[in-house]
Amino acid sequence: KKYTKADIQRIVADEDIKFIRLQFVDILGALKNVAITVDQLDKALNGEIMFDGSSISGFVRMEESDMYLIPDLDTFVSFPWRTHQSKVARLICDIYKTTGEPYGDDPRGVLKHAIAEAETMGYAFDVRPEFEFFLFQTDENGDPTTITHDKAGYFDLGPMDLGENVRRDMVLTLEEMGFKIRASHHEDAPGQHEIDFESADAITMADQIVTFKLVVKVVAQKHGLHATFMPKPLSHINGSGMHINMKLKDQNGKNIFYDAQDPLKLSQTAYYFLGGLLAHSKAITAITNPTVNSYKRLVPGFEAPVHIGWSTSNLSPLVRIPTVRGEEALLELRSPDPSCNPYLGLSVILKAGLDGINNKIMPPEMMNSDQLRAISNILSEDTLPSDLKEAIIELSKDPVIKEALGNVYDSYIKAKGFEWDAYQKQVHAWEVDTYTSRY
Ligand code: GLN
Ligand code: MG
Ligand code: MG
Ligand code: MG
C-alpha cells in the first residue's frame, strides 16, 4: 500500500490542493468524475460521497441510482497542471451500492473479479500497453480537424517530426505523475505517435491507461492540437492500436511464461494461455475493439491483425511472441485499440487466457510469413469479426467471455446495439461516391 488517509491529507495540505476529482469509468470506458472541495476530503476518504448513477452510460437502472464512491487510496495523484489557477488531485474509485455491495456495472469491479480468479490459480497478471494516437490540428473554433499535425513517418525526428516537442511534454508530464515511460516515437502515419510505458499489474495498468489518455489530451490541447484515440481516423493510412504485452507471474513474482528448454522459450502455461486467447479471440474483439470504427482498422495492409493466429514475426499476427526472453518473455496481443475500455479489455483477455490454462487449449501451429501476407478471403473462418455487429454476435455465443463481463454484459450489448443501429442507418460518403453514378 502506497498511501494512508493521513498521507493524502498531508499531501493535499502541503501542495495546497483545492479540488479532488473522484473518478470512475462508465462501461464505454469514458472517464467520469465528481469534483469535491478539500472540505469534503474526509468524507471522500471514508467512502461517504454519493453520486447519482442513473444518468451515466450503462449505469441505467433507475432504482439503483444512488451509489457510493469508494476511493482507492493508491490512485491518489495531483495533476501537474492547474485548472483555473487551482491545484487539483484525483482518486480513482470503486462503485458500491447503498446496500454495501460492489455495483455490478462497475468496469473496475469486473476487472477485480477476473484478477481474483487468477489469484486463486496462483497467478498475477502483468501487462504493458503500446499506445498509438494521432495529433490533429484544430480549426479557428478549437474543434478538431483531420489535418495531421506533421508529415513525418516511423521513427522520424525533428524538424520533420513536429510532434517531438508535444510528445516530450506528454512524457515529462506523465513521469511527474509516476508513469515509467519505456519509449516514445513517431509512428508510421503522418501525425501518428506512440508512447509505451513499463508493465504493471492489471488494475494499476487500467487506471494508468485512463489517466494516460487524459494527460495526452490535456497536453495536446495546451499545444493547440487535438489528440485522438479513434482507431482509424483516416482511410488510407495506418490506424492506431493499443497492443497489449502480457505475462503471468507466480507468487514470487517470477514470470511463468518462460521456459529455457522450449525452442521459443515459452512454457506450457504460456502455450495454453495463447491457445485460450486465440480460441476466444472473436468474442473478446467485441470488447477490445468496441466501436464501429475499430473494424476499419482491422483490415489487411496497415500493420493491424486480420487473421486469427500467432507468430514470432513482425508481420502483424494477432499474437506476436517478441524476441525478449527470461523475465521479459511475453505474448503481445495486437488487436486491441485505444478506444477500448481498459478494465473490460484486460478482464476478457485474462479470462480467455485462464480458460486456455484450465482446459489445456493448445494453440494451432505458428503462421508462416506467406500466411501472414495473404489477403484475407471474405468467407474465411480464421479471421477476426469484420464489423461490430459480427463481433457482438460472437460475444453472445461465448459463455466464458460473457461470464467474465458479469452484469456488464447486458448493458454493453444494449449500448452497442444502439451504436450499431445509429451507424447502419447512415448512408456513408463511400456509398454515394460509388453508387450514385453507377446506378
Ligand atoms: N498502427 C498499427 C496497428 O494498427 C501498428 C503499427 C506498429 O506498431 N508496428 O496496430
Ligand atoms: Mg510498438
Ligand atoms: Mg506501434
Ligand atoms: Mg507492438
Coordinates of C-alpha atoms and ligand atoms in Angstrom, one line a residue:
K1 CA 0.0 0.0 0.0
K2 CA 1.4 3.4 -1.0
Y3 CA -0.8 5.9 0.8
T4 CA -2.8 6.1 4.1
K5 CA -5.6 8.5 4.6
A6 CA -3.2 10.6 6.7
D7 CA -0.6 10.7 3.9
I8 CA -3.2 12.0 1.5
Q9 CA -4.5 14.7 3.9
R10 CA -0.9 15.8 4.4
I11 CA -0.1 16.0 0.7
V12 CA -3.3 17.9 0.0
A13 CA -2.4 20.4 2.7
D14 CA 1.3 20.7 1.7
E15 CA 0.6 21.1 -2.0
D16 CA -2.3 23.5 -1.4
I17 CA -4.6 21.3 -3.4
K18 CA -8.1 22.9 -3.7
F19 CA -10.1 20.3 -5.5
I20 CA -10.2 16.5 -5.6
R21 CA -11.7 14.6 -8.5
L22 CA -13.3 11.3 -7.6
Q23 CA -13.0 9.3 -10.8
F24 CA -14.5 6.2 -12.3
V25 CA -15.3 4.9 -15.8
D26 CA -18.6 4.0 -17.4
I27 CA -19.0 0.8 -19.4
L28 CA -17.8 2.6 -22.6
G29 CA -14.5 3.4 -20.8
A30 CA -15.2 7.1 -20.6
L31 CA -13.6 8.7 -17.5
K32 CA -16.2 10.4 -15.3
N33 CA -15.7 12.5 -12.2
V34 CA -17.2 14.3 -9.4
A35 CA -15.1 17.2 -8.1
I36 CA -15.2 17.9 -4.4
T37 CA -13.5 20.7 -2.4
V38 CA -10.9 19.9 0.2
D39 CA -13.6 20.4 2.9
Q40 CA -15.1 17.2 1.8
L41 CA -11.9 15.2 1.7
D42 CA -12.5 13.4 5.0
K43 CA -15.9 12.3 3.8
A44 CA -14.5 11.2 0.5
L45 CA -11.6 9.2 2.0
N46 CA -14.1 7.4 4.2
G47 CA -16.2 6.4 1.2
E48 CA -19.1 8.6 2.2
I49 CA -19.6 10.5 -1.1
M50 CA -22.6 9.5 -3.1
F51 CA -23.5 10.2 -6.7
D52 CA -26.5 9.7 -8.9
G53 CA -25.6 6.9 -11.4
S54 CA -28.8 7.0 -13.3
S55 CA -27.6 9.3 -16.0
I56 CA -24.2 7.7 -16.6
S57 CA -24.0 5.5 -19.8
G58 CA -24.6 1.9 -18.9
F59 CA -25.5 2.7 -15.3
V60 CA -29.1 2.8 -16.2
R61 CA -31.3 1.1 -13.7
M62 CA -33.2 3.9 -12.1
E63 CA -33.9 2.1 -8.8
E64 CA -30.2 1.9 -8.2
S65 CA -29.4 5.5 -9.0
D66 CA -27.7 6.4 -5.7
M67 CA -24.2 4.9 -5.4
Y68 CA -21.1 5.4 -3.2
L69 CA -17.7 6.2 -4.5
I70 CA -15.0 4.3 -2.5
P71 CA -11.6 5.7 -3.4
D72 CA -8.6 3.5 -4.0
L73 CA -6.0 5.5 -1.9
D74 CA -3.1 4.2 -4.0
T75 CA -4.5 6.0 -7.1
F76 CA -4.1 9.4 -5.5
V77 CA -2.1 11.8 -7.7
S78 CA -2.0 15.5 -8.1
F79 CA -2.3 16.9 -11.6
P80 CA 0.9 18.7 -12.7
W81 CA -1.3 21.3 -14.5
R82 CA -3.6 23.8 -12.9
T83 CA -7.3 24.1 -13.6
H84 CA -8.5 27.8 -13.3
Q85 CA -5.4 28.6 -11.1
S86 CA -6.2 25.8 -8.6
K87 CA -4.3 22.7 -7.9
V88 CA -6.3 19.5 -8.5
A89 CA -5.7 15.9 -7.5
R90 CA -7.7 12.8 -8.2
L91 CA -8.6 9.5 -6.7
I92 CA -10.0 6.6 -8.7
C93 CA -13.0 5.0 -7.0
D94 CA -14.8 1.7 -6.9
I95 CA -18.6 2.0 -7.1
Y96 CA -20.7 0.5 -4.3
K97 CA -24.4 0.2 -3.9
T98 CA -26.2 1.7 -0.9
T99 CA -26.6 -1.8 0.4
G100 CA -22.8 -2.0 0.7
E101 CA -22.2 -4.4 -2.2
P102 CA -20.0 -3.6 -5.2
Y103 CA -22.0 -2.3 -8.1
G104 CA -22.2 -4.9 -10.8
D105 CA -21.9 -2.5 -13.7
D106 CA -18.6 -1.0 -12.5
P107 CA -15.9 -2.0 -15.0
R108 CA -13.2 -1.7 -12.3
G109 CA -15.1 -4.3 -10.3
V110 CA -15.3 -6.6 -13.3
L111 CA -11.5 -6.5 -13.6
K112 CA -11.0 -7.1 -9.9
H113 CA -13.2 -10.2 -10.2
A114 CA -11.0 -11.6 -13.1
I115 CA -7.9 -10.8 -11.2
A116 CA -9.2 -12.6 -8.1
E117 CA -9.9 -15.7 -10.2
A118 CA -6.2 -15.6 -11.5
E119 CA -5.1 -15.2 -7.9
T120 CA -6.9 -18.4 -6.8
M121 CA -4.9 -20.2 -9.5
G122 CA -1.7 -18.7 -8.1
Y123 CA -1.2 -16.1 -10.8
A124 CA -0.7 -12.3 -11.1
F125 CA -1.4 -10.7 -14.4
D126 CA 1.2 -8.3 -15.6
V127 CA 0.5 -6.1 -18.6
R128 CA 2.2 -3.4 -20.7
P129 CA 0.4 -1.4 -23.5
E130 CA 1.8 0.3 -26.5
F131 CA -0.2 3.3 -27.2
E132 CA -0.7 4.9 -30.6
F133 CA -2.7 8.1 -31.3
F134 CA -2.9 10.9 -33.8
L135 CA -2.3 14.6 -33.3
F136 CA -4.6 16.7 -35.4
Q137 CA -4.8 20.5 -36.0
T138 CA -7.7 22.3 -34.6
D139 CA -9.8 24.9 -36.5
E140 CA -10.4 28.5 -35.6
N141 CA -13.1 27.4 -33.1
G142 CA -10.8 25.0 -31.5
D143 CA -12.6 22.0 -32.9
P144 CA -10.5 19.0 -34.1
T145 CA -9.9 18.7 -37.9
T146 CA -8.4 15.6 -39.6
I147 CA -5.4 17.6 -40.8
T148 CA -2.4 15.8 -39.4
H149 CA 0.0 17.9 -37.4
D150 CA 3.1 16.8 -39.4
K151 CA 4.1 14.7 -42.4
A152 CA 6.7 12.6 -40.8
G153 CA 6.9 8.8 -40.6
Y154 CA 8.1 5.9 -38.5
F155 CA 10.9 6.9 -36.1
D156 CA 11.5 10.2 -37.9
L157 CA 12.9 13.0 -35.9
G158 CA 12.7 16.8 -35.7
P159 CA 12.4 19.1 -37.6
M160 CA 10.3 16.6 -39.6
D161 CA 8.7 15.3 -36.5
L162 CA 6.9 18.4 -35.2
G163 CA 5.3 16.3 -32.6
E164 CA 8.6 15.8 -30.9
N165 CA 8.0 18.8 -28.5
V166 CA 4.5 17.8 -27.8
R167 CA 5.4 14.2 -27.2
R168 CA 8.3 15.3 -24.9
D169 CA 5.9 17.4 -22.9
M170 CA 3.5 14.5 -22.6
V171 CA 6.3 12.2 -21.4
L172 CA 7.5 14.7 -18.8
T173 CA 4.0 15.3 -17.5
L174 CA 3.4 11.5 -17.3
E175 CA 6.6 11.0 -15.5
E176 CA 5.7 13.7 -13.0
M177 CA 2.5 11.6 -12.3
G178 CA 4.5 8.5 -11.6
F179 CA 4.5 6.8 -15.0
K180 CA 7.6 5.0 -16.1
I181 CA 7.9 5.6 -19.8
R182 CA 9.8 3.0 -21.8
A183 CA 9.8 4.7 -25.2
S184 CA 8.1 7.3 -27.3
H185 CA 8.5 7.7 -31.1
H186 CA 6.8 8.9 -34.2
E187 CA 4.7 6.2 -35.7
D188 CA 4.3 5.2 -39.3
A189 CA 1.5 7.5 -40.3
P190 CA 1.8 11.3 -40.6
G191 CA 0.7 12.9 -37.3
Q192 CA 0.8 9.5 -35.5
H193 CA 2.7 8.9 -32.3
E194 CA 3.4 6.1 -29.9
I195 CA 4.2 6.1 -26.2
D196 CA 5.0 2.9 -24.3
F197 CA 5.2 2.5 -20.6
E198 CA 6.5 -0.1 -18.2
S199 CA 4.4 -3.0 -17.2
A200 CA 2.2 -3.2 -14.0
D201 CA -0.5 -5.4 -12.5
A202 CA -3.7 -5.2 -14.4
I203 CA -5.7 -2.9 -12.1
T204 CA -2.8 -0.4 -11.8
M205 CA -2.4 -0.6 -15.6
A206 CA -6.1 0.0 -16.4
D207 CA -6.0 3.0 -14.0
Q208 CA -2.9 4.2 -15.8
I209 CA -4.4 3.8 -19.2
V210 CA -7.4 6.1 -18.4
T211 CA -5.0 8.6 -16.9
F212 CA -2.7 8.4 -19.8
K213 CA -5.5 9.3 -22.3
L214 CA -6.5 12.3 -20.2
V215 CA -2.9 13.5 -20.0
V216 CA -2.2 13.1 -23.7
K217 CA -5.4 15.1 -24.5
V218 CA -4.6 17.8 -22.0
V219 CA -1.1 18.3 -23.2
A220 CA -2.1 18.3 -26.9
Q221 CA -4.7 20.9 -26.1
K222 CA -2.0 23.1 -24.4
H223 CA -0.1 23.0 -27.7
G224 CA -3.2 23.9 -29.7
L225 CA -3.6 20.4 -31.1
H226 CA -6.2 17.6 -30.7
A227 CA -5.1 14.1 -29.7
T228 CA -7.4 11.3 -30.7
F229 CA -7.5 7.7 -29.8
M230 CA -10.0 7.0 -32.5
P231 CA -8.8 3.7 -34.0
K232 CA -8.9 4.6 -37.7
P233 CA -9.3 8.3 -38.3
L234 CA -8.1 8.3 -41.9
S235 CA -8.8 5.7 -44.6
H236 CA -5.6 5.2 -46.4
I237 CA -3.0 5.2 -43.7
N238 CA -2.4 3.1 -40.6
G239 CA -4.8 3.2 -37.7
S240 CA -3.9 3.4 -34.0
G241 CA -3.6 0.2 -32.0
M242 CA -3.1 -0.4 -28.3
H243 CA -1.0 -3.6 -28.4
I244 CA -1.1 -5.4 -25.1
N245 CA 2.0 -7.3 -23.9
M246 CA 1.3 -9.7 -21.1
K247 CA 2.6 -12.4 -18.8
L248 CA 1.6 -14.3 -15.7
K249 CA 3.7 -14.2 -12.6
D250 CA 3.7 -16.6 -9.7
Q251 CA 3.5 -15.6 -6.0
N252 CA 7.3 -14.9 -6.0
G253 CA 6.9 -12.5 -9.0
K254 CA 8.6 -15.0 -11.3
N255 CA 7.5 -14.9 -15.0
I256 CA 5.9 -18.3 -15.6
F257 CA 5.6 -17.8 -19.4
Y258 CA 9.4 -18.5 -19.6
D259 CA 10.9 -21.9 -20.2
A260 CA 14.5 -22.2 -21.2
Q261 CA 14.0 -25.7 -22.7
D262 CA 11.4 -24.7 -25.2
P263 CA 12.6 -23.7 -28.8
L264 CA 10.7 -20.4 -28.4
K265 CA 11.5 -20.2 -24.7
L266 CA 7.8 -20.3 -23.8
S267 CA 6.4 -22.5 -21.1
Q268 CA 3.5 -24.9 -21.4
T269 CA 1.4 -22.5 -19.4
A270 CA 2.2 -19.8 -21.9
Y271 CA 1.1 -22.0 -24.8
Y272 CA -2.2 -22.8 -23.1
F273 CA -2.8 -19.1 -22.4
L274 CA -2.1 -18.4 -26.0
G275 CA -4.4 -21.2 -27.0
G276 CA -7.2 -19.6 -24.9
L277 CA -6.6 -16.2 -26.3
L278 CA -6.9 -17.4 -29.8
A279 CA -9.9 -19.7 -29.1
H280 CA -11.8 -16.7 -27.6
S281 CA -10.4 -14.1 -29.9
K282 CA -13.6 -13.4 -31.8
A283 CA -15.6 -12.8 -28.7
I284 CA -13.0 -10.6 -27.0
T285 CA -12.8 -8.4 -30.1
A286 CA -16.3 -7.1 -29.2
I287 CA -14.6 -5.6 -26.1
T288 CA -11.1 -4.8 -27.2
N289 CA -12.4 -3.2 -30.5
P290 CA -15.6 -1.7 -29.3
T291 CA -16.5 0.9 -31.9
V292 CA -17.9 0.8 -35.4
N293 CA -14.6 2.5 -36.4
S294 CA -12.4 -0.2 -34.8
Y295 CA -13.2 -2.6 -37.6
K296 CA -11.9 -0.1 -40.2
R297 CA -8.5 -0.6 -38.7
L298 CA -8.6 -4.4 -38.7
V299 CA -8.0 -4.7 -42.5
P300 CA -5.1 -6.0 -44.5
G301 CA -2.2 -3.7 -45.4
F302 CA -2.0 -1.4 -42.4
E303 CA 0.0 -3.5 -39.8
A304 CA -3.1 -4.4 -38.0
P305 CA -4.1 -8.0 -37.4
V306 CA -6.8 -9.7 -39.5
H307 CA -6.2 -13.5 -39.3
I308 CA -6.5 -15.4 -36.0
G309 CA -3.1 -16.8 -35.5
W310 CA 0.3 -16.2 -33.9
S311 CA 3.9 -15.8 -35.0
T312 CA 7.3 -14.6 -33.9
S313 CA 7.5 -12.3 -36.9
N314 CA 6.7 -8.6 -37.1
L315 CA 4.2 -9.1 -39.9
S316 CA 1.1 -8.2 -37.8
P317 CA -0.1 -11.5 -36.5
L318 CA -2.9 -11.4 -33.9
V319 CA -0.5 -12.6 -31.3
R320 CA 3.2 -12.0 -31.6
I321 CA 6.0 -13.5 -29.5
P322 CA 8.6 -10.8 -29.3
T323 CA 12.2 -11.9 -29.1
V324 CA 12.8 -10.9 -25.5
R325 CA 13.4 -13.8 -23.1
G326 CA 13.7 -14.7 -19.4
E327 CA 11.7 -12.5 -17.1
E328 CA 10.7 -10.5 -20.2
A329 CA 9.1 -13.4 -22.0
L330 CA 5.6 -12.5 -23.0
L331 CA 2.8 -12.5 -25.5
E332 CA 1.8 -9.4 -27.5
L333 CA -1.9 -9.2 -28.4
R334 CA -2.1 -6.8 -31.3
S335 CA -5.8 -6.5 -31.9
P336 CA -6.9 -4.1 -29.1
D337 CA -7.3 -0.4 -30.0
P338 CA -7.2 2.6 -27.7
S339 CA -11.0 3.1 -27.8
C340 CA -11.4 0.1 -25.6
N341 CA -12.4 0.2 -22.0
P342 CA -9.2 -1.0 -20.5
Y343 CA -10.9 -2.5 -17.4
L344 CA -13.2 -4.6 -19.5
G345 CA -10.5 -5.3 -22.2
L346 CA -8.0 -6.7 -19.6
S347 CA -10.8 -8.7 -18.0
V348 CA -11.7 -10.6 -21.1
I349 CA -8.1 -11.1 -22.2
L350 CA -7.2 -12.5 -18.8
K351 CA -10.3 -14.7 -18.7
A352 CA -9.6 -16.1 -22.2
G353 CA -6.0 -17.0 -21.2
L354 CA -7.1 -18.6 -17.9
D355 CA -9.7 -20.6 -19.8
G356 CA -6.9 -21.8 -22.1
I357 CA -4.9 -23.0 -19.0
N358 CA -7.9 -24.6 -17.3
N359 CA -8.9 -26.5 -20.4
K360 CA -5.4 -27.1 -21.8
I361 CA -6.2 -25.5 -25.1
M362 CA -3.2 -25.8 -27.4
P363 CA -2.7 -23.1 -30.0
P364 CA -2.7 -24.0 -33.7
E365 CA 0.7 -24.1 -35.5
M366 CA 2.5 -20.9 -35.8
M367 CA 1.6 -18.9 -39.0
N368 CA 4.3 -18.6 -41.7
S369 CA 5.1 -15.4 -43.5
D370 CA 3.1 -16.4 -46.6
Q371 CA 0.0 -16.9 -44.5
L372 CA 0.6 -13.6 -42.7
R373 CA 0.9 -11.8 -46.1
A374 CA -2.1 -13.4 -47.6
I375 CA -5.0 -11.1 -48.3
S376 CA -8.0 -12.4 -46.3
N377 CA -10.9 -14.0 -48.1
I378 CA -14.2 -12.5 -47.2
L379 CA -15.6 -16.0 -46.4
S380 CA -12.6 -17.2 -44.4
E381 CA -13.3 -18.5 -41.0
D382 CA -10.0 -17.8 -39.4
T383 CA -10.3 -14.0 -39.4
L384 CA -11.4 -11.6 -36.7
P385 CA -15.0 -10.3 -36.9
S386 CA -15.3 -7.8 -39.7
D387 CA -17.7 -5.4 -38.1
L388 CA -19.1 -4.5 -34.7
K389 CA -22.3 -6.5 -35.2
E390 CA -20.4 -9.7 -36.1
A391 CA -18.2 -9.2 -33.0
I392 CA -21.2 -8.7 -30.7
I393 CA -22.8 -11.9 -32.1
E394 CA -19.5 -13.7 -31.4
L395 CA -19.5 -12.4 -27.9
S396 CA -23.1 -13.6 -27.4
K397 CA -22.0 -17.1 -28.4
D398 CA -19.1 -17.3 -26.0
P399 CA -20.2 -18.2 -22.5
V400 CA -16.7 -17.9 -21.0
I401 CA -16.3 -14.3 -22.1
K402 CA -19.9 -13.4 -21.3
E403 CA -19.3 -14.7 -17.7
A404 CA -16.2 -12.6 -17.4
L405 CA -18.3 -9.5 -18.0
G406 CA -20.9 -10.4 -15.4
N407 CA -23.6 -7.8 -15.1
V408 CA -21.9 -5.5 -17.6
Y409 CA -22.7 -7.9 -20.5
D410 CA -26.4 -6.9 -20.8
S411 CA -25.7 -3.2 -20.5
Y412 CA -22.9 -3.5 -23.0
I413 CA -24.9 -5.4 -25.6
K414 CA -27.6 -2.8 -25.3
A415 CA -25.3 0.2 -25.7
K416 CA -23.5 -1.4 -28.7
G417 CA -26.9 -2.3 -30.2
F418 CA -27.8 1.4 -30.2
E419 CA -24.4 2.4 -31.6
W420 CA -24.7 -0.2 -34.5
D421 CA -28.2 0.8 -35.3
A422 CA -27.3 4.5 -35.5
Y423 CA -24.4 3.7 -37.8
Q424 CA -26.2 1.3 -40.0
K425 CA -29.0 3.8 -40.7
Q426 CA -26.5 6.3 -42.2
V427 CA -25.6 6.5 -45.9
H428 CA -21.9 6.9 -46.0
A429 CA -19.8 9.0 -48.3
W430 CA -18.3 6.0 -50.0
E431 CA -21.7 4.7 -51.0
V432 CA -22.7 8.0 -52.5
D433 CA -19.4 8.3 -54.4
T434 CA -19.6 4.7 -55.7
Y435 CA -23.2 4.2 -56.4
T436 CA -24.9 7.5 -57.5
S437 CA -23.3 7.4 -60.9
R438 CA -23.2 3.6 -61.3
Y439 CA -26.9 3.0 -60.8
Ligands
GLN1 N1 -0.6 1.0 -36.2 C1 -0.5 -0.4 -36.2 C2 -1.8 -1.0 -35.7 O1 -2.8 -0.6 -36.0 C3 0.7 -1.0 -35.5 C4 2.0 -0.5 -36.1 C5 3.2 -1.0 -35.3 O2 3.4 -0.7 -34.1 N2 4.0 -1.8 -35.9 O3 -1.8 -1.9 -34.8
MG2 MG 5.5 -0.5 -30.5
MG3 MG 3.4 0.9 -32.9
MG4 MG 3.7 -3.7 -30.8

